[in-house]
mmCIF file of C-alpha atoms in Angstrom:
data_model
loop_
_atom_site.group_PDB
_atom_site.id
_atom_site.type_symbol
_atom_site.label_atom_id
_atom_site.label_comp_id
_atom_site.label_asym_id
_atom_site.label_seq_id
_atom_site.Cartn_x
_atom_site.Cartn_y
_atom_site.Cartn_z
ATOM 1 C CA MET A 74 167.830 48.205 -1.798
ATOM 2 C CA PRO A 75 164.349 46.793 -2.518
ATOM 3 C CA ILE A 76 161.486 49.000 -1.426
ATOM 4 C CA THR A 77 160.240 46.390 1.052
ATOM 5 C CA GLN A 78 163.567 46.476 2.926
ATOM 6 C CA LEU A 79 163.536 50.263 2.811
ATOM 7 C CA ARG A 80 160.018 50.225 4.242
ATOM 8 C CA GLU A 81 161.228 48.045 7.121
ATOM 9 C CA ARG A 82 164.089 50.444 7.845
ATOM 10 C CA ALA A 83 161.682 53.375 7.785
ATOM 11 C CA ARG A 84 159.642 51.860 10.619
ATOM 12 C CA ALA A 85 160.432 53.274 14.044
ATOM 13 C CA SER A 86 160.549 49.776 15.559
ATOM 14 C CA HIS A 87 163.461 48.714 13.307
ATOM 15 C CA PRO A 88 166.866 48.734 15.065
ATOM 16 C CA MET A 89 168.472 50.646 12.148
ATOM 17 C CA HIS A 90 165.622 53.169 11.869
ATOM 18 C CA THR A 91 166.471 56.696 10.784
ATOM 19 C CA LEU A 92 164.245 59.558 9.759
ATOM 20 C CA GLU A 93 166.224 59.762 6.544
ATOM 21 C CA ALA A 94 165.127 56.211 5.660
ATOM 22 C CA ALA A 95 161.496 57.274 5.996
ATOM 23 C CA HIS A 96 162.084 60.270 3.722
ATOM 24 C CA VAL A 97 163.893 58.153 1.131
ATOM 25 C CA PHE A 98 161.142 55.530 1.244
ATOM 26 C CA VAL A 99 158.405 58.132 0.707
ATOM 27 C CA ASP A 100 160.345 59.782 -2.140
ATOM 28 C CA ARG A 101 160.870 56.443 -3.853
ATOM 29 C CA ALA A 102 157.248 55.365 -3.352
ATOM 30 C CA LEU A 103 155.949 58.654 -4.793
ATOM 31 C CA ASP A 104 158.320 58.451 -7.735
ATOM 32 C CA MET A 105 157.290 54.882 -8.511
ATOM 33 C CA ASP A 106 153.580 55.673 -8.160
ATOM 34 C CA ALA A 107 153.883 58.690 -10.452
ATOM 35 C CA GLU A 108 155.767 56.548 -12.963
ATOM 36 C CA THR A 109 153.072 53.881 -12.791
ATOM 37 C CA ARG A 110 150.277 56.435 -13.255
ATOM 38 C CA LEU A 111 151.971 58.306 -16.075
ATOM 39 C CA TRP A 112 153.658 55.660 -18.168
ATOM 40 C CA HIS A 113 152.648 52.122 -17.274
ATOM 41 C CA ARG A 114 148.900 52.455 -16.704
ATOM 42 C CA HIS A 115 148.457 55.006 -19.429
ATOM 43 C CA ALA A 116 147.098 54.426 -22.918
ATOM 44 C CA ASN A 117 149.316 57.193 -24.363
ATOM 45 C CA PRO A 118 146.613 58.986 -26.361
ATOM 46 C CA GLY A 119 148.024 60.440 -29.557
ATOM 47 C CA TYR A 120 150.984 58.072 -29.654
ATOM 48 C CA GLN A 121 151.148 54.976 -31.817
ATOM 49 C CA PRO A 122 151.597 51.690 -29.916
ATOM 50 C CA PHE A 123 154.417 50.599 -32.225
ATOM 51 C CA SER A 124 157.697 51.942 -33.475
ATOM 52 C CA PRO A 125 158.745 52.173 -37.153
ATOM 53 C CA THR A 126 162.187 51.002 -36.065
ATOM 54 C CA ALA A 127 160.881 47.925 -34.231
ATOM 55 C CA THR A 128 161.877 45.507 -37.008
ATOM 56 C CA ILE A 129 165.456 46.740 -37.464
ATOM 57 C CA GLY A 130 167.795 43.790 -37.347
ATOM 58 C CA GLU A 131 165.239 41.215 -38.489
ATOM 59 C CA HIS A 132 165.671 39.360 -41.753
ATOM 60 C CA PRO A 133 163.947 40.898 -44.793
ATOM 61 C CA GLY A 134 160.517 39.585 -45.594
ATOM 62 C CA GLY A 135 159.870 38.481 -42.051
ATOM 63 C CA SER A 136 156.662 39.594 -40.419
ATOM 64 C CA THR A 137 155.963 40.407 -36.835
ATOM 65 C CA ALA A 138 152.246 40.961 -37.352
ATOM 66 C CA ALA A 139 151.262 38.027 -35.140
ATOM 67 C CA ALA A 140 153.697 38.943 -32.391
ATOM 68 C CA GLU A 141 152.838 42.655 -32.319
ATOM 69 C CA PRO A 142 149.850 42.457 -29.886
ATOM 70 C CA LEU A 143 151.869 40.260 -27.547
ATOM 71 C CA ALA A 144 154.807 42.678 -27.697
ATOM 72 C CA ILE A 145 152.501 45.593 -26.918
ATOM 73 C CA MET A 146 151.106 43.797 -23.863
ATOM 74 C CA TYR A 147 154.619 42.881 -22.733
ATOM 75 C CA ASP A 148 155.833 46.469 -23.046
ATOM 76 C CA LYS A 149 152.803 47.776 -21.208
ATOM 77 C CA TYR A 150 152.987 45.484 -18.172
ATOM 78 C CA ARG A 151 156.609 44.358 -17.865
ATOM 79 C CA ALA A 152 157.649 47.241 -15.615
ATOM 80 C CA LEU A 153 154.862 46.715 -13.074
ATOM 81 C CA SER A 154 157.043 44.892 -10.622
ATOM 82 C CA ALA A 155 156.202 43.950 -7.081
ATOM 83 C CA GLU A 156 157.940 47.146 -5.974
ATOM 84 C CA HIS A 157 155.636 49.291 -8.106
ATOM 85 C CA LYS A 158 152.651 47.487 -6.632
ATOM 86 C CA ALA A 159 153.950 47.866 -3.071
ATOM 87 C CA SER A 160 154.495 51.598 -3.507
ATOM 88 C CA ARG A 161 151.009 51.973 -5.000
ATOM 89 C CA GLU A 162 149.481 50.112 -2.046
ATOM 90 C CA PHE A 163 151.352 52.316 0.422
ATOM 91 C CA ILE A 164 150.055 55.489 -1.274
ATOM 92 C CA GLU A 165 146.489 54.150 -1.392
ATOM 93 C CA ASP A 166 146.601 52.966 2.235
ATOM 94 C CA ALA A 167 147.653 56.447 3.357
ATOM 95 C CA ARG A 168 144.196 57.757 2.419
ATOM 96 C CA LEU A 169 145.395 61.295 1.835
ATOM 97 C CA HIS A 170 142.866 64.007 1.101
ATOM 98 C CA PRO A 171 142.394 64.058 -2.711
ATOM 99 C CA ARG A 172 143.770 67.596 -2.885
ATOM 100 C CA GLN A 173 146.960 66.540 -1.090
ATOM 101 C CA LEU A 174 147.274 63.376 -3.157
ATOM 102 C CA ILE A 175 147.039 65.322 -6.417
ATOM 103 C CA ALA A 176 149.583 67.871 -5.162
ATOM 104 C CA VAL A 177 152.046 65.208 -4.006
ATOM 105 C CA LEU A 178 151.781 63.378 -7.320
ATOM 106 C CA ILE A 179 152.175 66.624 -9.289
ATOM 107 C CA ARG A 180 155.444 67.325 -7.467
ATOM 108 C CA ALA A 181 156.647 63.751 -7.986
ATOM 109 C CA ALA A 182 155.704 63.761 -11.670
ATOM 110 C CA LYS A 183 157.328 67.152 -12.318
ATOM 111 C CA SER A 184 160.629 65.890 -10.919
ATOM 112 C CA HIS A 185 160.595 62.732 -13.059
ATOM 113 C CA PRO A 186 163.075 62.826 -15.972
ATOM 114 C CA ARG A 187 160.500 61.710 -18.564
ATOM 115 C CA THR A 188 158.037 64.512 -17.834
ATOM 116 C CA ARG A 189 156.462 66.189 -20.842
ATOM 117 C CA GLY A 190 153.313 67.997 -21.901
ATOM 118 C CA ASP A 191 151.042 69.642 -19.357
ATOM 119 C CA LEU A 192 153.254 68.599 -16.449
ATOM 120 C CA CYS A 193 156.011 70.901 -17.729
ATOM 121 C CA ARG A 194 153.862 73.957 -17.006
ATOM 122 C CA SER A 195 154.654 76.111 -13.997
ATOM 123 C CA TYR A 196 152.867 75.520 -10.705
ATOM 124 C CA ASP A 197 150.861 78.736 -11.155
ATOM 125 C CA ASP A 198 149.669 77.594 -14.595
ATOM 126 C CA ILE A 199 148.688 74.204 -13.201
ATOM 127 C CA ALA A 200 146.794 75.895 -10.347
ATOM 128 C CA ARG A 201 144.774 77.963 -12.853
ATOM 129 C CA ASP A 202 143.680 74.835 -14.747
ATOM 130 C CA PRO A 203 144.485 71.583 -12.912
ATOM 131 C CA ALA A 204 142.050 69.447 -14.939
ATOM 132 C CA PRO A 205 144.502 68.239 -17.651
ATOM 133 C CA VAL A 206 147.184 67.332 -15.111
ATOM 134 C CA ALA A 207 144.657 65.596 -12.849
ATOM 135 C CA GLN A 208 143.428 63.535 -15.801
ATOM 136 C CA ILE A 209 146.989 62.601 -16.761
ATOM 137 C CA LEU A 210 147.514 61.367 -13.195
ATOM 138 C CA GLY A 211 144.409 59.189 -13.392
ATOM 139 C CA PHE A 212 141.874 61.382 -11.594
ATOM 140 C CA GLY A 213 138.619 62.641 -13.031
ATOM 141 C CA PRO A 214 138.255 66.112 -14.504
ATOM 142 C CA VAL A 215 138.918 67.932 -11.233
ATOM 143 C CA SER A 216 139.115 71.717 -11.293
ATOM 144 C CA THR A 217 137.103 72.651 -8.204
ATOM 145 C CA ILE A 218 136.449 71.118 -4.839
ATOM 146 C CA GLY A 219 133.146 71.279 -3.004
ATOM 147 C CA GLU A 220 133.014 72.644 0.509
ATOM 148 C CA ALA A 221 129.862 71.875 2.479
ATOM 149 C CA ARG A 222 128.620 74.420 4.945
ATOM 150 C CA GLN A 223 125.464 74.770 6.964
ATOM 151 C CA VAL A 224 123.248 77.773 6.392
ATOM 152 C CA GLU A 225 120.644 78.780 8.947
ATOM 153 C CA SER A 226 117.620 80.813 8.052
ATOM 154 C CA THR A 227 114.727 81.905 10.230
ATOM 155 C CA ARG A 228 111.189 81.790 9.012
ATOM 156 C CA ARG A 229 108.470 84.338 9.757
ATOM 157 C CA ASP A 230 107.011 82.126 12.451
ATOM 158 C CA GLY A 231 110.361 82.176 14.327
ATOM 159 C CA THR A 232 111.484 78.635 13.554
ATOM 160 C CA CYS A 233 114.985 78.018 12.355
ATOM 161 C CA ARG A 234 115.734 75.985 9.263
ATOM 162 C CA VAL A 235 119.187 74.512 8.622
ATOM 163 C CA ARG A 236 120.260 73.437 5.168
ATOM 164 C CA GLU A 237 123.536 72.468 3.615
ATOM 165 C CA GLU A 238 125.038 74.261 0.678
ATOM 166 C CA VAL A 239 128.028 73.108 -1.291
ATOM 167 C CA ALA A 240 130.221 75.988 -2.343
ATOM 168 C CA GLN A 241 132.608 75.295 -5.185
ATOM 169 C CA LYS A 242 136.075 76.718 -4.802
ATOM 170 C CA PRO A 243 139.187 76.240 -6.925
ATOM 171 C CA LEU A 244 141.265 73.178 -6.168
ATOM 172 C CA PHE A 245 144.393 75.316 -5.740
ATOM 173 C CA LYS A 246 144.506 79.089 -5.330
ATOM 174 C CA ASN A 247 147.995 79.432 -6.801
ATOM 175 C CA GLY A 248 151.235 77.538 -7.318
ATOM 176 C CA MET A 249 152.288 77.987 -3.712
ATOM 177 C CA ALA A 250 149.063 76.253 -2.612
ATOM 178 C CA ILE A 251 150.113 73.183 -4.637
ATOM 179 C CA LYS A 252 153.525 73.180 -2.966
ATOM 180 C CA ASN A 253 152.006 73.614 0.511
ATOM 181 C CA ALA A 254 149.482 70.799 -0.036
ATOM 182 C CA ALA A 255 152.275 68.572 -1.353
ATOM 183 C CA ARG A 256 154.440 69.362 1.682
ATOM 184 C CA ASP A 257 151.589 68.505 4.076
ATOM 185 C CA GLY A 258 150.748 65.295 2.213
ATOM 186 C CA ARG A 259 154.387 64.236 2.134
ATOM 187 C CA ALA A 260 154.687 64.882 5.880
ATOM 188 C CA GLN A 261 151.693 62.610 6.485
ATOM 189 C CA LEU A 262 153.282 59.915 4.321
ATOM 190 C CA VAL A 263 156.561 60.155 6.252
ATOM 191 C CA MET A 264 154.705 59.769 9.554
ATOM 192 C CA LEU A 265 152.809 56.785 8.169
ATOM 193 C CA ALA A 266 156.045 55.196 6.918
ATOM 194 C CA GLN A 267 157.385 55.163 10.467
ATOM 195 C CA VAL A 268 154.426 53.226 11.820
#
């Protein structure tokens, strides 16, 4: 079923609406967005953009030098279908807190069959150093999150001065914090899918 039809079934106003349809829609949208972030919009640093077996089956002496850049562009953008774009728009329109968005995408990327590298680490390892995984998912080098708080201090003359301080705290305390943030973000996405 195309993702647009699944989105319609996930809406509460649809006559065939079920909560399961909303869950399936959110799972599929997260999977497609993680796939887009990891493999289709990614420059694959450290990997060559061509394969040594790409010319197998061609006649000897033939050259594909002129077609190689076109083939690279085709391979890079052919899988960005309308469904990938629709799932990306749904995720962006949800406007999740960045911490929840990173957690939801970490869970989706870890469950993808083509996962490798830093995403194969345990949740506790990712929580200790989330920067590489956040960069793989297309975020900046995020390892801490700022929390603004107001600090009051009294002067000698009795007046009160209020200033804001930004305290840096880790993005995730441990692996369970990633799972909890992902659960909360996914719940928000399911509620949004029903609207």
